[in-house]
């Protein structure tokens, strides 16, 4: 008599959710429902044993879900990064292969320089059967301009967003044609950027927002009075150089 085949659990689904830039209330209803119904909640592990930003954002919404902190090191070595992403993907796959649904909380929006992208790509390459879905969120530039009480763009404004590691020369060239520029993680180049904006007479049309929507949020304006600032990691600058008038 032939024996019955072993029972194989249906695969769980990995869902990436954008949880906003800091305020726990800036999460969509769809993301919240998914978060609260998940078996496992994953997020980037914080540094030095402290909770990371994504974990802090979702903490008020958690109940009895299994927590899965994943290590995404702050390094630039491609081999070490690839290894870390693969290890994170392997840990998630262990849950998915047991039929558990996993939610990965990503600060801001998934598609906007989100950590989730590295996890999803690694998982898809190593485990093609993985089922992955995405729920968008609010990214930091949108939160920052809301803190300023300004629109990000109006009329025919041309928008440029520059991630970290841009140079002053790059920005100078972009300001020749862009109407609105957002500089992410501006702290490491702030003093040089300030000098450029001074030369171009744009200090009155530029703002720095630190930790947008978080309890520690700070807005610096006008920048004419801040030639030197020691800014933390989550700091961005908005520059309005175009001619379109604000409403």
mmCIF file of C-alpha atoms in Angstrom:
data_model
loop_
_atom_site.group_PDB
_atom_site.id
_atom_site.type_symbol
_atom_site.label_atom_id
_atom_site.label_comp_id
_atom_site.label_asym_id
_atom_site.label_seq_id
_atom_site.Cartn_x
_atom_site.Cartn_y
_atom_site.Cartn_z
ATOM 1 C CA UNK A 1 0.000 0.000 0.000
ATOM 2 C CA UNK A 2 1.396 3.356 -0.983
ATOM 3 C CA UNK A 3 1.947 5.751 1.892
ATOM 4 C CA UNK A 4 0.406 9.199 1.903
ATOM 5 C CA UNK A 5 2.796 11.978 0.867
ATOM 6 C CA UNK A 6 4.100 14.109 3.726
ATOM 7 C CA UNK A 7 2.047 17.205 4.479
ATOM 8 C CA UNK A 8 3.609 20.370 3.144
ATOM 9 C CA UNK A 9 2.485 23.676 4.643
ATOM 10 C CA UNK A 10 1.439 26.401 2.254
ATOM 11 C CA UNK A 11 4.040 29.102 1.980
ATOM 12 C CA UNK A 12 3.541 32.269 3.953
ATOM 13 C CA UNK A 13 3.687 35.698 2.349
ATOM 14 C CA UNK A 14 6.257 38.413 2.983
ATOM 15 C CA UNK A 15 4.684 41.866 2.971
ATOM 16 C CA UNK A 16 6.767 44.999 3.111
ATOM 17 C CA UNK A 17 4.987 47.966 4.670
ATOM 18 C CA UNK A 18 6.023 51.596 4.766
ATOM 19 C CA UNK A 19 5.418 52.865 8.297
ATOM 20 C CA UNK A 20 6.222 56.537 7.804
ATOM 21 C CA UNK A 21 9.166 58.665 8.909
ATOM 22 C CA UNK A 22 8.548 58.632 12.668
ATOM 23 C CA UNK A 23 5.035 59.377 13.878
ATOM 24 C CA UNK A 24 3.291 56.024 14.642
ATOM 25 C CA UNK A 25 0.010 57.499 13.379
ATOM 26 C CA UNK A 26 1.434 58.009 9.881
ATOM 27 C CA UNK A 27 0.689 54.449 8.789
ATOM 28 C CA UNK A 28 -2.031 53.502 6.327
ATOM 29 C CA UNK A 29 -5.035 51.475 7.440
ATOM 30 C CA UNK A 30 -4.004 48.731 5.030
ATOM 31 C CA UNK A 31 -0.496 48.527 6.493
ATOM 32 C CA UNK A 32 -1.857 48.564 10.050
ATOM 33 C CA UNK A 33 -4.263 45.688 9.363
ATOM 34 C CA UNK A 34 -1.487 43.686 7.754
ATOM 35 C CA UNK A 35 0.879 44.387 10.652
ATOM 36 C CA UNK A 36 -1.600 43.349 13.302
ATOM 37 C CA UNK A 37 -2.626 40.136 11.517
ATOM 38 C CA UNK A 38 0.900 38.913 10.758
ATOM 39 C CA UNK A 39 2.473 35.908 12.484
ATOM 40 C CA UNK A 40 5.941 37.457 12.398
ATOM 41 C CA UNK A 41 7.030 41.103 12.312
ATOM 42 C CA UNK A 42 10.516 41.812 10.981
ATOM 43 C CA UNK A 43 12.433 45.092 10.992
ATOM 44 C CA UNK A 44 16.032 46.364 10.785
ATOM 45 C CA UNK A 45 17.887 45.726 14.014
ATOM 46 C CA UNK A 46 18.925 48.844 15.915
ATOM 47 C CA UNK A 47 22.502 49.692 16.782
ATOM 48 C CA UNK A 48 24.203 48.935 20.101
ATOM 49 C CA UNK A 49 21.197 47.015 21.412
ATOM 50 C CA UNK A 50 18.824 49.970 21.045
ATOM 51 C CA UNK A 51 15.569 49.728 19.073
ATOM 52 C CA UNK A 52 15.813 50.970 15.502
ATOM 53 C CA UNK A 53 13.512 53.631 14.091
ATOM 54 C CA UNK A 54 11.143 51.215 12.343
ATOM 55 C CA UNK A 55 10.769 49.141 15.515
ATOM 56 C CA UNK A 56 10.057 52.285 17.541
ATOM 57 C CA UNK A 57 7.401 53.425 15.060
ATOM 58 C CA UNK A 58 5.466 50.151 15.093
ATOM 59 C CA UNK A 59 5.820 49.429 18.825
ATOM 60 C CA UNK A 60 2.423 50.975 19.788
ATOM 61 C CA UNK A 61 0.680 48.761 17.221
ATOM 62 C CA UNK A 62 2.157 45.390 18.225
ATOM 63 C CA UNK A 63 0.383 42.734 20.262
ATOM 64 C CA UNK A 64 1.594 39.116 20.426
ATOM 65 C CA UNK A 65 3.431 38.841 17.111
ATOM 66 C CA UNK A 66 6.779 37.102 16.952
ATOM 67 C CA UNK A 67 9.509 39.717 16.470
ATOM 68 C CA UNK A 68 12.312 39.153 13.981
ATOM 69 C CA UNK A 69 15.054 41.823 14.067
ATOM 70 C CA UNK A 70 17.328 41.567 11.023
ATOM 71 C CA UNK A 71 20.874 42.830 10.764
ATOM 72 C CA UNK A 72 21.479 45.339 7.967
ATOM 73 C CA UNK A 73 24.977 46.694 8.727
ATOM 74 C CA UNK A 74 25.950 50.301 8.015
ATOM 75 C CA UNK A 75 28.913 49.461 5.790
ATOM 76 C CA UNK A 76 29.873 49.958 2.140
ATOM 77 C CA UNK A 77 31.705 46.704 1.419
ATOM 78 C CA UNK A 78 29.558 44.979 -1.265
ATOM 79 C CA UNK A 79 30.540 41.442 -0.264
ATOM 80 C CA UNK A 80 29.657 41.991 3.390
ATOM 81 C CA UNK A 81 26.402 43.680 2.446
ATOM 82 C CA UNK A 82 25.419 40.836 0.104
ATOM 83 C CA UNK A 83 26.179 38.308 2.831
ATOM 84 C CA UNK A 84 24.068 40.232 5.365
ATOM 85 C CA UNK A 85 21.121 40.474 2.941
ATOM 86 C CA UNK A 86 21.334 36.755 2.218
ATOM 87 C CA UNK A 87 21.374 35.890 5.911
ATOM 88 C CA UNK A 88 18.337 38.114 6.482
ATOM 89 C CA UNK A 89 16.554 36.476 3.560
ATOM 90 C CA UNK A 90 17.344 33.005 4.907
ATOM 91 C CA UNK A 91 15.827 33.875 8.288
ATOM 92 C CA UNK A 92 12.671 35.198 6.656
ATOM 93 C CA UNK A 93 12.430 32.144 4.402
ATOM 94 C CA UNK A 94 12.509 29.858 7.437
ATOM 95 C CA UNK A 95 9.289 31.518 8.605
ATOM 96 C CA UNK A 96 7.667 31.596 5.171
ATOM 97 C CA UNK A 97 8.428 27.926 4.522
ATOM 98 C CA UNK A 98 6.555 27.052 7.732
ATOM 99 C CA UNK A 99 3.455 28.831 6.474
ATOM 100 C CA UNK A 100 3.929 31.957 8.573
ATOM 101 C CA UNK A 101 3.082 35.369 7.135
ATOM 102 C CA UNK A 102 5.881 37.890 7.698
ATOM 103 C CA UNK A 103 5.540 41.673 7.682
ATOM 104 C CA UNK A 104 8.689 43.761 7.271
ATOM 105 C CA UNK A 105 8.378 47.289 8.660
ATOM 106 C CA UNK A 106 10.365 49.863 6.717
ATOM 107 C CA UNK A 107 10.571 53.496 7.825
ATOM 108 C CA UNK A 108 9.274 55.948 5.266
ATOM 109 C CA UNK A 109 8.211 54.334 1.996
ATOM 110 C CA UNK A 110 9.489 50.978 0.680
ATOM 111 C CA UNK A 111 10.427 52.226 -2.779
ATOM 112 C CA UNK A 112 12.179 55.374 -1.546
ATOM 113 C CA UNK A 113 15.678 54.067 -0.673
ATOM 114 C CA UNK A 114 13.994 51.493 1.574
ATOM 115 C CA UNK A 115 15.872 48.656 3.283
ATOM 116 C CA UNK A 116 13.090 46.286 2.262
ATOM 117 C CA UNK A 117 14.304 46.363 -1.343
ATOM 118 C CA UNK A 118 17.549 44.576 -0.463
ATOM 119 C CA UNK A 119 15.716 41.906 1.513
ATOM 120 C CA UNK A 120 13.150 41.308 -1.223
ATOM 121 C CA UNK A 121 15.726 41.094 -4.031
ATOM 122 C CA UNK A 122 17.912 38.668 -2.079
ATOM 123 C CA UNK A 123 14.910 36.502 -1.207
ATOM 124 C CA UNK A 124 13.629 36.416 -4.798
ATOM 125 C CA UNK A 125 17.028 35.360 -6.137
ATOM 126 C CA UNK A 126 17.620 32.579 -3.617
ATOM 127 C CA UNK A 127 14.012 31.412 -3.162
ATOM 128 C CA UNK A 128 12.021 31.994 -6.381
ATOM 129 C CA UNK A 129 8.892 30.503 -4.792
ATOM 130 C CA UNK A 130 8.718 33.313 -2.248
ATOM 131 C CA UNK A 131 5.499 35.332 -2.335
ATOM 132 C CA UNK A 132 6.151 39.049 -1.785
ATOM 133 C CA UNK A 133 3.758 41.981 -1.642
ATOM 134 C CA UNK A 134 4.243 45.672 -0.886
ATOM 135 C CA UNK A 135 2.227 48.409 0.831
ATOM 136 C CA UNK A 136 3.463 51.999 0.308
ATOM 137 C CA UNK A 137 4.014 54.578 3.021
ATOM 138 C CA UNK A 138 4.821 58.246 3.588
ATOM 139 C CA UNK A 139 8.418 59.202 2.789
ATOM 140 C CA UNK A 140 10.495 61.812 4.593
ATOM 141 C CA UNK A 141 10.330 64.674 2.016
ATOM 142 C CA UNK A 142 6.537 64.653 2.235
ATOM 143 C CA UNK A 143 6.676 64.729 6.021
ATOM 144 C CA UNK A 144 9.316 67.465 5.981
ATOM 145 C CA UNK A 145 7.366 69.921 3.840
ATOM 146 C CA UNK A 146 4.262 69.281 5.940
ATOM 147 C CA UNK A 147 6.312 70.339 8.971
ATOM 148 C CA UNK A 148 7.247 73.495 7.073
ATOM 149 C CA UNK A 149 3.640 74.185 6.106
ATOM 150 C CA UNK A 150 4.648 74.281 2.443
ATOM 151 C CA UNK A 151 3.895 72.265 -0.694
ATOM 152 C CA UNK A 152 6.744 70.263 -2.130
ATOM 153 C CA UNK A 153 5.945 71.283 -5.709
ATOM 154 C CA UNK A 154 3.492 73.588 -7.478
ATOM 155 C CA UNK A 155 2.542 74.159 -11.111
ATOM 156 C CA UNK A 156 5.410 73.053 -13.398
ATOM 157 C CA UNK A 157 8.124 72.713 -10.719
ATOM 158 C CA UNK A 158 10.928 70.297 -11.554
ATOM 159 C CA UNK A 159 11.863 68.225 -8.482
ATOM 160 C CA UNK A 160 15.198 66.547 -7.722
ATOM 161 C CA UNK A 161 15.928 64.333 -4.731
ATOM 162 C CA UNK A 162 19.571 63.631 -3.936
ATOM 163 C CA UNK A 163 20.546 60.809 -1.573
ATOM 164 C CA UNK A 164 23.647 60.815 0.617
ATOM 165 C CA UNK A 165 27.162 61.182 -0.845
ATOM 166 C CA UNK A 166 26.318 63.925 -3.331
ATOM 167 C CA UNK A 167 28.888 66.675 -3.867
ATOM 168 C CA UNK A 168 28.609 70.449 -3.828
ATOM 169 C CA UNK A 169 29.516 70.552 -7.525
ATOM 170 C CA UNK A 170 26.659 68.184 -8.342
ATOM 171 C CA UNK A 171 24.225 70.337 -6.427
ATOM 172 C CA UNK A 172 25.483 73.520 -8.077
ATOM 173 C CA UNK A 173 24.828 72.058 -11.529
ATOM 174 C CA UNK A 174 21.374 70.792 -10.546
ATOM 175 C CA UNK A 175 20.346 74.166 -9.132
ATOM 176 C CA UNK A 176 20.798 75.610 -12.619
ATOM 177 C CA UNK A 177 17.657 73.803 -13.841
ATOM 178 C CA UNK A 178 15.746 72.262 -10.924
ATOM 179 C CA UNK A 179 13.046 74.281 -9.150
ATOM 180 C CA UNK A 180 12.955 72.238 -5.943
ATOM 181 C CA UNK A 181 15.799 70.144 -4.525
ATOM 182 C CA UNK A 182 15.625 67.799 -1.544
ATOM 183 C CA UNK A 183 18.927 66.756 0.032
ATOM 184 C CA UNK A 184 18.770 63.633 2.183
ATOM 185 C CA UNK A 185 21.169 63.049 5.088
ATOM 186 C CA UNK A 186 22.543 66.551 4.626
ATOM 187 C CA UNK A 187 24.565 66.629 7.862
ATOM 188 C CA UNK A 188 27.919 65.543 6.434
ATOM 189 C CA UNK A 189 27.993 68.340 3.816
ATOM 190 C CA UNK A 190 25.884 71.032 5.457
ATOM 191 C CA UNK A 191 28.620 73.651 5.915
ATOM 192 C CA UNK A 192 29.696 73.448 2.267
ATOM 193 C CA UNK A 193 26.089 73.513 1.076
ATOM 194 C CA UNK A 194 25.423 76.595 3.198
ATOM 195 C CA UNK A 195 28.277 78.471 1.479
ATOM 196 C CA UNK A 196 26.908 77.543 -1.956
ATOM 197 C CA UNK A 197 23.394 78.678 -1.043
ATOM 198 C CA UNK A 198 24.828 81.909 0.329
ATOM 199 C CA UNK A 199 26.591 82.566 -2.961
ATOM 200 C CA UNK A 200 23.427 81.854 -4.916
ATOM 201 C CA UNK A 201 21.236 83.910 -2.544
ATOM 202 C CA UNK A 202 19.023 80.940 -1.748
ATOM 203 C CA UNK A 203 19.335 80.804 2.039
ATOM 204 C CA UNK A 204 15.960 82.512 2.475
ATOM 205 C CA UNK A 205 14.401 79.809 0.317
ATOM 206 C CA UNK A 206 16.000 76.817 2.010
ATOM 207 C CA UNK A 207 15.081 74.879 5.158
ATOM 208 C CA UNK A 208 16.492 72.028 7.250
ATOM 209 C CA UNK A 209 14.208 69.536 8.992
ATOM 210 C CA UNK A 210 15.620 67.112 11.564
ATOM 211 C CA UNK A 211 13.761 63.926 12.576
ATOM 212 C CA UNK A 212 10.583 64.883 10.721
ATOM 213 C CA UNK A 213 7.356 63.968 12.613
ATOM 214 C CA UNK A 214 9.285 62.521 15.558
ATOM 215 C CA UNK A 215 9.107 63.996 19.085
ATOM 216 C CA UNK A 216 12.632 65.344 18.514
ATOM 217 C CA UNK A 217 11.705 67.182 15.309
ATOM 218 C CA UNK A 218 13.552 70.470 14.740
ATOM 219 C CA UNK A 219 13.075 72.949 11.889
ATOM 220 C CA UNK A 220 15.863 75.413 11.076
ATOM 221 C CA UNK A 221 14.823 78.596 9.293
ATOM 222 C CA UNK A 222 15.903 81.039 8.081
ATOM 223 C CA UNK A 223 19.214 79.403 7.251
ATOM 224 C CA UNK A 224 20.896 82.801 7.070
ATOM 225 C CA UNK A 225 21.397 82.505 10.853
ATOM 226 C CA UNK A 226 22.765 78.928 10.756
ATOM 227 C CA UNK A 227 26.079 78.849 8.844
ATOM 228 C CA UNK A 228 27.249 75.889 10.958
ATOM 229 C CA UNK A 229 25.080 73.050 12.228
ATOM 230 C CA UNK A 230 25.860 69.650 13.737
ATOM 231 C CA UNK A 231 23.067 67.578 12.245
ATOM 232 C CA UNK A 232 22.083 63.960 13.013
ATOM 233 C CA UNK A 233 21.558 61.190 10.469
ATOM 234 C CA UNK A 234 17.868 61.854 9.795
ATOM 235 C CA UNK A 235 18.264 65.431 8.546
ATOM 236 C CA UNK A 236 17.179 66.749 5.191
ATOM 237 C CA UNK A 237 17.161 70.087 3.405
ATOM 238 C CA UNK A 238 14.564 71.522 1.063
ATOM 239 C CA UNK A 239 15.732 74.164 -1.420
ATOM 240 C CA UNK A 240 13.281 76.154 -3.527
ATOM 241 C CA UNK A 241 15.222 77.772 -6.356
ATOM 242 C CA UNK A 242 12.517 78.109 -9.030
ATOM 243 C CA UNK A 243 10.409 81.077 -10.010
ATOM 244 C CA UNK A 244 6.957 79.534 -9.535
ATOM 245 C CA UNK A 245 5.214 81.426 -6.714
ATOM 246 C CA UNK A 246 3.915 79.518 -3.720
ATOM 247 C CA UNK A 247 0.155 79.601 -3.153
#
